[in-house]
Coordinates of C-alpha atoms in Angstrom, one line a residue:
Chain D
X2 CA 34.7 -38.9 110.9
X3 CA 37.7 -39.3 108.7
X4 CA 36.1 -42.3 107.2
X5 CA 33.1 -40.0 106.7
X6 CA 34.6 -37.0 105.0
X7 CA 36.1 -40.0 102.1
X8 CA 32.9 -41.6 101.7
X9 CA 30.7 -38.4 101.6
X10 CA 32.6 -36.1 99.3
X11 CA 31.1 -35.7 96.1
X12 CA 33.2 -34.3 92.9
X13 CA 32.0 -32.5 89.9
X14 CA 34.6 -32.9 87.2
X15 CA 35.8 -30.6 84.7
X16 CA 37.0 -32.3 81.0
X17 CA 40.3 -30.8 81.6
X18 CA 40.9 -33.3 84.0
X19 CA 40.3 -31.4 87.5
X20 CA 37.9 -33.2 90.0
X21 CA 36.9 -30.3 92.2
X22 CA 34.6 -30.2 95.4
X23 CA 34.0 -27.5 98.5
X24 CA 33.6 -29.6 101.2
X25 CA 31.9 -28.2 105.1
X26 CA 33.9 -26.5 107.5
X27 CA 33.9 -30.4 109.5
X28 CA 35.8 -31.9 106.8
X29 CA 39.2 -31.8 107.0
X30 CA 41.3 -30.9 103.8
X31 CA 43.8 -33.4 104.7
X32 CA 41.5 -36.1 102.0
X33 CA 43.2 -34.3 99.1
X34 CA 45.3 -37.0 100.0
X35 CA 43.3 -39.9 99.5
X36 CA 41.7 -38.8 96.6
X37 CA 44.9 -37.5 94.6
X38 CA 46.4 -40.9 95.3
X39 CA 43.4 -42.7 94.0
X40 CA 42.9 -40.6 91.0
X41 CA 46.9 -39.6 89.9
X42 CA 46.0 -38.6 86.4
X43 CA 43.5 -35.7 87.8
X44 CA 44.2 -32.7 89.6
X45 CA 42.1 -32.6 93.5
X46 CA 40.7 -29.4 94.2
X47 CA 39.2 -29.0 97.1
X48 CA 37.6 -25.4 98.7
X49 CA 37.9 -25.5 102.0
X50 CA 37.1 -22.4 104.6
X51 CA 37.6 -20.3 101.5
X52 CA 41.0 -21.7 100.5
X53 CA 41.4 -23.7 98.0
X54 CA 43.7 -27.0 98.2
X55 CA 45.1 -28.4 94.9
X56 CA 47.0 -31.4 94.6
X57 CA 48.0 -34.4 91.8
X58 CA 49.4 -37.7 92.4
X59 CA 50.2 -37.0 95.4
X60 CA 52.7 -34.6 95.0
X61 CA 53.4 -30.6 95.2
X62 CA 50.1 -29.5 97.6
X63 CA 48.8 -26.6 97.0
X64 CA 47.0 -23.8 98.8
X65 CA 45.3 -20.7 97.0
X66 CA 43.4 -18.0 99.0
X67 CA 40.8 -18.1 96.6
X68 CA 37.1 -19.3 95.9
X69 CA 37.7 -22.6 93.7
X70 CA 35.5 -21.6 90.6
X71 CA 38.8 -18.5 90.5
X72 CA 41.5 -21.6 90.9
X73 CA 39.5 -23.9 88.5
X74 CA 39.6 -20.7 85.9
X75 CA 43.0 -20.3 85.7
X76 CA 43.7 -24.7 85.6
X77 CA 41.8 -25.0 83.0
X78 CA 43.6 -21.5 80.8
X79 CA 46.3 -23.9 80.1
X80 CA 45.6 -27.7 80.8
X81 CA 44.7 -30.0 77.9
X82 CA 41.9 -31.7 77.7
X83 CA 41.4 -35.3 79.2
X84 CA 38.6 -37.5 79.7
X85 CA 35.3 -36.3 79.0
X86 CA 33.5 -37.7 82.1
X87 CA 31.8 -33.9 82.6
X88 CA 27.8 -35.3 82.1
X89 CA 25.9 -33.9 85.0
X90 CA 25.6 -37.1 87.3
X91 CA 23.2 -36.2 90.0
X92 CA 19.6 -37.8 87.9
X93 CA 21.9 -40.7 87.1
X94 CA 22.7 -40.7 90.9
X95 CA 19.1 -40.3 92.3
X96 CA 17.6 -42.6 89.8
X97 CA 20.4 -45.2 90.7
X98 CA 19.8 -44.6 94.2
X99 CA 16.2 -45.0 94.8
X100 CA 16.6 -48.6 92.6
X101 CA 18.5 -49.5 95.0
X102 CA 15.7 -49.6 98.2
X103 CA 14.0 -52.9 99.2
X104 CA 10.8 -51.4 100.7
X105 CA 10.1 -54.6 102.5
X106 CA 12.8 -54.4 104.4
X107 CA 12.6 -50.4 104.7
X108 CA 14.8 -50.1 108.6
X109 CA 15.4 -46.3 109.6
X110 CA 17.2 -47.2 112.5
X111 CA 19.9 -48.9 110.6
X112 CA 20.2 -45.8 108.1
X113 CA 20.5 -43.6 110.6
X114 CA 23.2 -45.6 112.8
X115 CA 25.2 -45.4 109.7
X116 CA 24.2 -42.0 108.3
X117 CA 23.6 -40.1 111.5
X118 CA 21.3 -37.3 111.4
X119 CA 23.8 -34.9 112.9
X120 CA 25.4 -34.6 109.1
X121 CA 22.2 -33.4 107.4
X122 CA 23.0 -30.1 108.4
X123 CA 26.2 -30.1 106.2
X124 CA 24.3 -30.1 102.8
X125 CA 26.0 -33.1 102.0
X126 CA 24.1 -36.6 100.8
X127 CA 20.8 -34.7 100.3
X128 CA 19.2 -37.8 98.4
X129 CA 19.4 -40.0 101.0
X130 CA 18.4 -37.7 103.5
X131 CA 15.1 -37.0 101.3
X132 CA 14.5 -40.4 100.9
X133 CA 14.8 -41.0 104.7
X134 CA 12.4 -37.7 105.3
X135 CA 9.3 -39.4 102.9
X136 CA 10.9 -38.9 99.3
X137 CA 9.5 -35.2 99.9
X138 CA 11.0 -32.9 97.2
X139 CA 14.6 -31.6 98.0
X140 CA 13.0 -27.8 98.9
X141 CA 10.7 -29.3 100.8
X142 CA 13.3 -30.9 103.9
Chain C
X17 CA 15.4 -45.8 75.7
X18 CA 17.2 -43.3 76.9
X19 CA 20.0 -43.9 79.8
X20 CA 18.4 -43.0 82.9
X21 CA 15.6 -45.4 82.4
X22 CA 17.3 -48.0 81.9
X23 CA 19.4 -47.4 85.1
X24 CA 16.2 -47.3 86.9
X25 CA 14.9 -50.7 85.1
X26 CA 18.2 -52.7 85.6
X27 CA 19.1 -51.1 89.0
X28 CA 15.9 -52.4 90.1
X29 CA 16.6 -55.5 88.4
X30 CA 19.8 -56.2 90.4
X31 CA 18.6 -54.8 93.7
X32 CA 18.7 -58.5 95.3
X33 CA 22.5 -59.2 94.4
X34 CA 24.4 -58.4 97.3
X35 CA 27.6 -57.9 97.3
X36 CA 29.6 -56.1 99.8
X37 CA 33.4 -55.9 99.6
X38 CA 35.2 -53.2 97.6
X39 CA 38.8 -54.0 98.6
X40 CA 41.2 -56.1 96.4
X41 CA 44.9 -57.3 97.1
X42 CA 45.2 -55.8 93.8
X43 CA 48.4 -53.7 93.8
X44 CA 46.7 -49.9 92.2
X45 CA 48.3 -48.8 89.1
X46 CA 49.9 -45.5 89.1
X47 CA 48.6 -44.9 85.5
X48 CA 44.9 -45.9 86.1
X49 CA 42.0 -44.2 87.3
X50 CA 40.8 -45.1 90.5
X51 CA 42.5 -48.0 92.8
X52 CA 40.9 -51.2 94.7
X53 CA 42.3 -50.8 98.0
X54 CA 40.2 -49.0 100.1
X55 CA 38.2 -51.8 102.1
X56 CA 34.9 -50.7 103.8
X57 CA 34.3 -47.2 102.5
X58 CA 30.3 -47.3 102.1
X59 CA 29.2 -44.4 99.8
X60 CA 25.9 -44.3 100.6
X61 CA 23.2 -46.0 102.8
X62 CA 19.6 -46.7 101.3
X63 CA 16.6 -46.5 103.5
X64 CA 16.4 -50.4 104.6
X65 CA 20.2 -49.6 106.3
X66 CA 22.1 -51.6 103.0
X67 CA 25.2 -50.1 102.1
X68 CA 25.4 -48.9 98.6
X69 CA 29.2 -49.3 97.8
X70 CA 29.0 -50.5 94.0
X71 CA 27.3 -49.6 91.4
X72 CA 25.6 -52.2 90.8
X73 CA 23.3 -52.6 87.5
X74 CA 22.6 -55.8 85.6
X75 CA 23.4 -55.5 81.7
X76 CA 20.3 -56.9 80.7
X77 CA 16.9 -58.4 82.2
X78 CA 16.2 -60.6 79.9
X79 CA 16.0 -63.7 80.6
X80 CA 15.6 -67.5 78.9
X81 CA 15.6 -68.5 82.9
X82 CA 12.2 -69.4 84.6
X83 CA 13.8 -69.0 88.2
X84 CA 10.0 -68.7 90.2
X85 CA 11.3 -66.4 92.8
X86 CA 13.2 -64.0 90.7
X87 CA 11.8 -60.8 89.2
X88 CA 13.8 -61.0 86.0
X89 CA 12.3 -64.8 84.6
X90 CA 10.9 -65.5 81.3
X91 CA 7.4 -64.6 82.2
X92 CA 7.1 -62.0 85.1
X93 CA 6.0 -59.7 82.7
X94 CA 8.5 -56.3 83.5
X95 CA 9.7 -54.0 81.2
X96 CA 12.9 -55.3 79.6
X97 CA 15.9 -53.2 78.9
X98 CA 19.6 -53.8 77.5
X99 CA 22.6 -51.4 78.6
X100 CA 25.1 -50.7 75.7
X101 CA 28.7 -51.4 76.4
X102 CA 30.1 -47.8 76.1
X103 CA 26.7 -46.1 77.4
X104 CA 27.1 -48.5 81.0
X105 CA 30.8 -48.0 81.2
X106 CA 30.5 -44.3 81.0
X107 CA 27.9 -44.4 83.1
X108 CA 29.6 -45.4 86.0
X109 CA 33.0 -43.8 85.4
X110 CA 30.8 -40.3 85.7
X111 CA 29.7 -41.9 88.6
X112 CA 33.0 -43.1 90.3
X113 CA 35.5 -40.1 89.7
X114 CA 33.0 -37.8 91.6
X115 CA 32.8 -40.5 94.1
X116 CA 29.3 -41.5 94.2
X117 CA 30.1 -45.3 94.0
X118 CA 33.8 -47.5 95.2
X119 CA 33.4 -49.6 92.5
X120 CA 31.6 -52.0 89.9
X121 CA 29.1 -55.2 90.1
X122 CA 27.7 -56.5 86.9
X123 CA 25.2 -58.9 86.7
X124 CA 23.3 -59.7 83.9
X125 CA 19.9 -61.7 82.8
X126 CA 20.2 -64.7 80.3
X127 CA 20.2 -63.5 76.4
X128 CA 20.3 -65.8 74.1
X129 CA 22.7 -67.7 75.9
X130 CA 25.7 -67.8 79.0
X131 CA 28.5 -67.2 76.8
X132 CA 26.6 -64.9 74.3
X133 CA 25.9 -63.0 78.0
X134 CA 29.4 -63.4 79.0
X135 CA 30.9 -61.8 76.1
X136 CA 28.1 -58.4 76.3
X137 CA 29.5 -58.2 80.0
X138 CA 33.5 -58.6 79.2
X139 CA 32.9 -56.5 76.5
X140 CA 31.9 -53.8 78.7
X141 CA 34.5 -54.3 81.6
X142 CA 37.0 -54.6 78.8
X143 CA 36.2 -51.0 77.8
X144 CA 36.3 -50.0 81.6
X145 CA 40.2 -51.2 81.6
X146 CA 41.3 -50.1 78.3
X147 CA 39.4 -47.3 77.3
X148 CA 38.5 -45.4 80.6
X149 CA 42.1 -46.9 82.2
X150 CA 39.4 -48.2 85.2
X151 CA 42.1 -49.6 87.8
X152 CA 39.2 -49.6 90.6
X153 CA 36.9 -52.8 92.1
X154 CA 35.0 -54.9 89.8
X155 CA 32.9 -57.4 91.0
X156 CA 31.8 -59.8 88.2
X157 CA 28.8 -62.4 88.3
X158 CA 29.4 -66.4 86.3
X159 CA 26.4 -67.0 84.3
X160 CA 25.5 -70.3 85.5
X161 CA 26.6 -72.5 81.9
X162 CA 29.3 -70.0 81.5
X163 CA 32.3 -71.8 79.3
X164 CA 35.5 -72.2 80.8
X165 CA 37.5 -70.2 78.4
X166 CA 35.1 -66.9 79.1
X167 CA 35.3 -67.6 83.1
X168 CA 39.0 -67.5 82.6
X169 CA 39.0 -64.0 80.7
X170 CA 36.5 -62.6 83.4
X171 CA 38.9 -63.9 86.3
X172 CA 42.0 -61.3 84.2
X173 CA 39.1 -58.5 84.4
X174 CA 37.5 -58.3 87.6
X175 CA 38.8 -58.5 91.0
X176 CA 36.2 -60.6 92.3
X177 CA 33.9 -63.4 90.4
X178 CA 30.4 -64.8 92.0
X179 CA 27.8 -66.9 90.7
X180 CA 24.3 -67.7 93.0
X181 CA 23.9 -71.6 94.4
X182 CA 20.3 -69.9 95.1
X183 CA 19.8 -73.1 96.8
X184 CA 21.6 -75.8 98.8
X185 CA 21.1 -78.7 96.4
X186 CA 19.5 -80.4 93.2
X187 CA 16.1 -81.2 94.5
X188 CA 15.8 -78.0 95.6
X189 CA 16.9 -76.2 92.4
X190 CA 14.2 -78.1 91.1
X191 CA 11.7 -76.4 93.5
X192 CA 12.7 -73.2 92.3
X193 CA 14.1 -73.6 88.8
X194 CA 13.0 -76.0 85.5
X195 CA 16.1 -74.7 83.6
X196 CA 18.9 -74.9 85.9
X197 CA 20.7 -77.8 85.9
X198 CA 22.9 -77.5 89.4
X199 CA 25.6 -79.6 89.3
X200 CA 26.2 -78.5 85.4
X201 CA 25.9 -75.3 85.5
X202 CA 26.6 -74.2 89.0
X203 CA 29.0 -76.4 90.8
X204 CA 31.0 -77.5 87.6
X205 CA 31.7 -73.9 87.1
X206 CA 32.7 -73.5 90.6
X207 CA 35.1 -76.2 89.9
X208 CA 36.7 -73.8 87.3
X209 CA 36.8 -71.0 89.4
X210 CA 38.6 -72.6 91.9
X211 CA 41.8 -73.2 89.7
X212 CA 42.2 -69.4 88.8
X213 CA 43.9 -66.2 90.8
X214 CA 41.8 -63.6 91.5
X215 CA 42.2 -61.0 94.1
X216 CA 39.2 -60.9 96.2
X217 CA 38.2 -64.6 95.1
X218 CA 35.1 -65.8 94.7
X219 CA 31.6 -65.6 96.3
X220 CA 28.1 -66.9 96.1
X221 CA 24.4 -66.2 97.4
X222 CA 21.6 -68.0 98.8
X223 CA 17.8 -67.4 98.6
X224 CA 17.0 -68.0 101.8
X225 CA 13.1 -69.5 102.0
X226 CA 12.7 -69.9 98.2
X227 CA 13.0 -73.3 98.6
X228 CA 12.2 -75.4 101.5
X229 CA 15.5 -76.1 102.8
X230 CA 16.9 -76.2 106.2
X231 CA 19.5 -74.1 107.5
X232 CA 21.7 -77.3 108.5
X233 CA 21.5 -78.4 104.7
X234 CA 22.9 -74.7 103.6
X235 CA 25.6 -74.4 106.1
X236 CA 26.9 -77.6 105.2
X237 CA 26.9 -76.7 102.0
X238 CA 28.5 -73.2 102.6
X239 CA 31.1 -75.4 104.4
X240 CA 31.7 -77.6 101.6
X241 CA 31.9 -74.6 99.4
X242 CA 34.6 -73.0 101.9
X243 CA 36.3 -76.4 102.1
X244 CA 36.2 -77.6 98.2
X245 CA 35.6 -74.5 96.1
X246 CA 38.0 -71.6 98.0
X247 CA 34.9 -70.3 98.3
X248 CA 35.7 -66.3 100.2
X249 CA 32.5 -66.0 101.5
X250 CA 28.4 -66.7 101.3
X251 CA 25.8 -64.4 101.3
X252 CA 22.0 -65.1 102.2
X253 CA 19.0 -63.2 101.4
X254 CA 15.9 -63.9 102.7
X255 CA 13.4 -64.7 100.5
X256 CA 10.9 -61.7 99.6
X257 CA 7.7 -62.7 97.1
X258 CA 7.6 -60.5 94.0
X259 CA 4.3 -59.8 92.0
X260 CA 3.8 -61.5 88.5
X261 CA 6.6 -64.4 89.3
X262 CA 5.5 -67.9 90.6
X263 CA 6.5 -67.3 94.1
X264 CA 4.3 -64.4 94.3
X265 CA 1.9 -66.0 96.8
X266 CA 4.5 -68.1 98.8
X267 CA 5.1 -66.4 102.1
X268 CA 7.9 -64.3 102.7
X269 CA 10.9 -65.7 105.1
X270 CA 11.7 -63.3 108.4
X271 CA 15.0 -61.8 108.1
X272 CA 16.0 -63.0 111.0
X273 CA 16.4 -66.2 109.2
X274 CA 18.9 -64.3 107.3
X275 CA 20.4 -63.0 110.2
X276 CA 21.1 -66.0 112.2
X277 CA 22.9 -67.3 109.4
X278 CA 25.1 -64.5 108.5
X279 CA 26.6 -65.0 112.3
X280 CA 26.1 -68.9 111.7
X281 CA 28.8 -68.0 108.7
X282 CA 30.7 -65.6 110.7
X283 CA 31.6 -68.7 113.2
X284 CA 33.1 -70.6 110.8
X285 CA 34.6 -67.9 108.7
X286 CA 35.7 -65.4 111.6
X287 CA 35.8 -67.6 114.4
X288 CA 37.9 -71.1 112.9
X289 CA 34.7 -73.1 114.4
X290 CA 34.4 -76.2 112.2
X291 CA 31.0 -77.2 111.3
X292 CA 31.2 -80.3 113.1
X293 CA 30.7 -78.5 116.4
X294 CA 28.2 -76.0 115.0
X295 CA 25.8 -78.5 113.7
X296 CA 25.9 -79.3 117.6
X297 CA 22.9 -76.0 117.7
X298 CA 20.3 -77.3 115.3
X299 CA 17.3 -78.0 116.6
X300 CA 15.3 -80.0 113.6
X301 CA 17.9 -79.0 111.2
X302 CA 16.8 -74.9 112.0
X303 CA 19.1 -72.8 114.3
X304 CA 16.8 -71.7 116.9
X305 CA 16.1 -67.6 117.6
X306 CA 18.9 -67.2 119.7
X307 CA 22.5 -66.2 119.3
X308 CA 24.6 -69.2 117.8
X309 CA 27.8 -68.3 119.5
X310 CA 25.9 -68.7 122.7
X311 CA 23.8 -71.6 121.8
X312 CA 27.4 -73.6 121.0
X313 CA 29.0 -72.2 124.0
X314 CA 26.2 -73.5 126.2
X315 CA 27.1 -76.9 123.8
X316 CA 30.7 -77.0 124.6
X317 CA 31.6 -75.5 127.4
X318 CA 32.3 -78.0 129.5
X319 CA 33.8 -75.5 132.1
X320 CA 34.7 -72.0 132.2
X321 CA 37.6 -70.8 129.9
X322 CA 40.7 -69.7 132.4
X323 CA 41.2 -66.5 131.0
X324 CA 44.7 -65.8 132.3
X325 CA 46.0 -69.1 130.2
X326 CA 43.8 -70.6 127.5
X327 CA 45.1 -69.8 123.6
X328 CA 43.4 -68.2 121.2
X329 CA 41.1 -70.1 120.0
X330 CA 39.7 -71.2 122.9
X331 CA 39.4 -67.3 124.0
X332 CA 37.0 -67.4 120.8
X333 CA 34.5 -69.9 121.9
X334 CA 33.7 -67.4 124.8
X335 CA 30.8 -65.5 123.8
X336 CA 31.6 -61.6 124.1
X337 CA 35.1 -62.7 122.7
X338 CA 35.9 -62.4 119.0
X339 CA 38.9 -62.7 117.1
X340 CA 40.2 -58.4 117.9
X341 CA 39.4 -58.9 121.4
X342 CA 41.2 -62.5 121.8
X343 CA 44.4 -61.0 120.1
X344 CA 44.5 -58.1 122.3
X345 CA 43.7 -60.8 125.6
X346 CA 47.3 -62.6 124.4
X347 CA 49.5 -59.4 123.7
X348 CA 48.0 -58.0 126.8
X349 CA 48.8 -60.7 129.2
X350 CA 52.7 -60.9 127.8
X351 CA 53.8 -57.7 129.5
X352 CA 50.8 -57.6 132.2
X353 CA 48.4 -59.7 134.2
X354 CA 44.5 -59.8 133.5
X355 CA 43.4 -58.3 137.0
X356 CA 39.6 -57.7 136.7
X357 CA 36.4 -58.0 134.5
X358 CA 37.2 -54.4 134.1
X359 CA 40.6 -54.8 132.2
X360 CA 38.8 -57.4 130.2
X361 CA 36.2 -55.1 129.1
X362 CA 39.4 -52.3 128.0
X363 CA 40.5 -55.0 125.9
X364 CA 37.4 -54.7 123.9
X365 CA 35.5 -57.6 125.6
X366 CA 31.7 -57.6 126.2
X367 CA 32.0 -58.5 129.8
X368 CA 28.1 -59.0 130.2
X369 CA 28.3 -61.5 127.8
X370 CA 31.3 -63.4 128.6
X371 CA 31.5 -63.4 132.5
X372 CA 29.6 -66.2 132.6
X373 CA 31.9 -68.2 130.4
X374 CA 35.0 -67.3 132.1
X375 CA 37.5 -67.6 134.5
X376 CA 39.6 -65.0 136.2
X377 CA 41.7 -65.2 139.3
X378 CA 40.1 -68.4 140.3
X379 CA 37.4 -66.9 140.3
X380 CA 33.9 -68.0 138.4
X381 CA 30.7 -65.5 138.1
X382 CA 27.9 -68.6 137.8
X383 CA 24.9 -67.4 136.1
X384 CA 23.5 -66.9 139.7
X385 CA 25.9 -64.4 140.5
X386 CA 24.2 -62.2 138.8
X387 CA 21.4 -61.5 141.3
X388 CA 23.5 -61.9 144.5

């Protein structure tokens, strides 16, 4: 599951330099540690059961009893800016996604052994799991 | 053009590259963004079961190339596209700091010419590393013709360098390709890439069924590759026909195919099996619809392995066995003694696969056994 909770956390990213995500309540918070490691410039916020965990390069963790937009706020009053990687990425995500599939060698089974169905419930990976379901519209799974 | 067209134009163009791996022996740089250690995180999954790991885009589909299979040649007719430099780079670094993708694979279609190519690509992947301080996986592809001196400057760029064979040899090249010239532009630049450092070496890709080859001609290439060229690994795709390209009528080759030559690979790669014993398995130069580990062991096994004493690689001839499960046999049986099929099977065995193969306690279970 840990291997999970890496792979299927997605950030949004604020131009101060925060990457910031609520992950579900079957995540475990203890990935602020892979992720601060990997990113050591950015702060890792993470929102988790209503407390937010903040961490950067590995160092000094965090924990707010707070809703992470709150935590964010107050980041953001007094860090400078940094990269400006803030573009929405979710078309650029879908689009890349679905130019991806080989429809001749379309195999749900597979998907599914790898993405099992038991993590659709989380909210998370909501592409894939539409384009498993028929490419129906998001509000229609 | 705007952005997300062309990803969808030259995402589809490179949906055939495959490319797995996002780990590199790279040490990560504490200033960077991103690092290239984190081996067999798949991001996402597509609907055929594929991993998507990198993003993987080409930078252009153009093409001078009249390759008859592929869907970016001269003539099939698609809509062409061209990726800026700073528009790809940012592209994907929105995409990798929210951890949509583990890292990058650039391809690209001929412009012009391979080193006017090259330099578009480097340009780009140089921006990645000095501009957006990119520390993370890249995953480069040679332009077959590619000059020495810009195969050298992608080698201090990417983790991990690749360039297609397509096909196991010239005649066969000539089957698929009028432009290609395979010893000159392939293997000579294989030959280069051999003599430089790169962390997660170098890898190359077969079209399985494009031309008619047989699957004893490519493994003996892939294990002339792995013996002359350091070549890390192969990858095979079968071949699928694509509208509006010369192939387009030529039938399509069953993945299987494919399959049985990805564990074909996996016995010489995993498993320290020289092709001189796996060629043993052909049947009219094709490996026959069964498992090749069992086909060889039925080859070579004179008489059952005794489990309780035979070394490691013998333990890897047993089907059932593989290289995890023959460590674990050896540390095991230092401090304590193999009793049962059962202890085999704790030690990560497939017991229904190997029982036949083996011997425990003086005992053998013949095939027969099975229905007594």
């Amino acid at each position: 599951m840990m291997h999970h909770m890496i792979a299927y956390t997605r950030f949004e990213y604020s131009k101060k330099g925060i990457l910031y995500a609520k992950i579900p309540d079957e995540f475990s918070p203890s990935i602020i540690t892979h992720f601060s490691a990997k990113f050591p410039l950015f702060y890792i916020m993470l929102e988790y059961k209503g407390k937010t965990y903040v961490q950067k390069n590995n160092e000094n963790l965090k924990i707010f009893n707070d809703k992470i937009e709150k935590v964010l706020k107050n980041y953001e009053s007094f860090l400078p800016d940094s990269f400006d990687f803030s573009k929405d990425s979710i078309n650029d995500w879908d689009i890349f996604y679905d130019s991806q599939y080989i429809k001749q060698r379309k195999n749900t089974k597979l998907f599914h052994h790898f993405i099992p169905k038991k993590l659709k419930h989380l909210g998370i990976l909501t592409k894939e799991f539409s384009s498993i379901d028929g490419n129906k519209k998001l509000t229609e799974i | 053009m705007n952005t997300l067209e062309k990803i969808k134009i030259l995402g589809e163009a490179g949906k055939y590259d495959i490319c797995a791996s996002s780990s590199s022996k790279r040490a990560s740089a504490n200033n960077g963004i991103g690092n290239p250690s984190s081996p067999g995180i798949c991001n996402s999954f597509t609907s055929d079961g594929r991993c998507i790991t990198l993003f993987k885009v080409l930078y252009s589909n153009s093409c001078t190339h009249d390759c008859k299979y592929c869907q970016n040649s001269n003539n099939c007719g698609k809509q062409k596209a061209i990726f800026e430099s700073d528009e790809l780079a940012k592209t994907f670094m929105n995409l990798y700091v929210k951890n949509y993708v583990e890292g990058f694979f650039l391809s690209s279609g001929i412009i012009k010419d391979a080193d006017y190519t090259m330099d578009l690509m480097l340009e780009c992947v140089k921006l990645l590393r000095n501009k957006y301080l990119y520390n993370g996986y890249i995953h480069l592809k040679i332009i077959p013709g590619a000059s020495r001196d810009k195969i050298k400057q992608a080698s201090e760029l990417a983790d991990r360098l690749s360039l297609n064979l397509e096909v196991p040899d010239k005649s066969s090249m000539s089957e698929i390709s009028n432009v290609k010239d395979y010893k000159l532009d392939i293997i000579k630049r294989f030959r280069y890439m051999k003599k430089l450092q790169l962390p997660s070496g170098t890898t190359t890709q077969f079209v399985v069924g494009s031309a008619y080859d047989t699957d004893y001609k490519i493994m003996k290439k892939v294990n002339w590759m792995y013996s002359n060229m350091n070549l890390k690994r192969a990858y095979f795709s079968a071949f699928i026909p694509i509208k509006n390209t010369a192939f387009e009528n030529k039938i399509r080759e069953k993945l299987d195919r494919e399959h049985r030559l990805y564990q074909t690979d996996f016995l010489m790669r995993k498993y320290n099996i020289g092709f001189s014993e796996i060629k043993k398995v052909f049947e009219d130069e094709m490996m026959p619809h069964e498992d090749p580990k069992i086909l060889l062991a039925n080859k070579i096994l004179k008489e059952p392995i005794r489990v309780e004493s035979a070394n490691y690689e013998s333990l890897l001839k047993v089907p059932g066995i593989g290289p995890v499960s023959a460590k674990r046999i050896i540390d095991y049986r230092k401090n304590a003694k193999i009793k049962n099929l059962d202890s085999l099977k704790s030690l990560g065995v497939i017991v229904k696969r190997a029982k036949n193969y083996i011997e425990l306690n003086n005992s053998f279970q013949a095939k027969i056994g099975e229905y007594c």
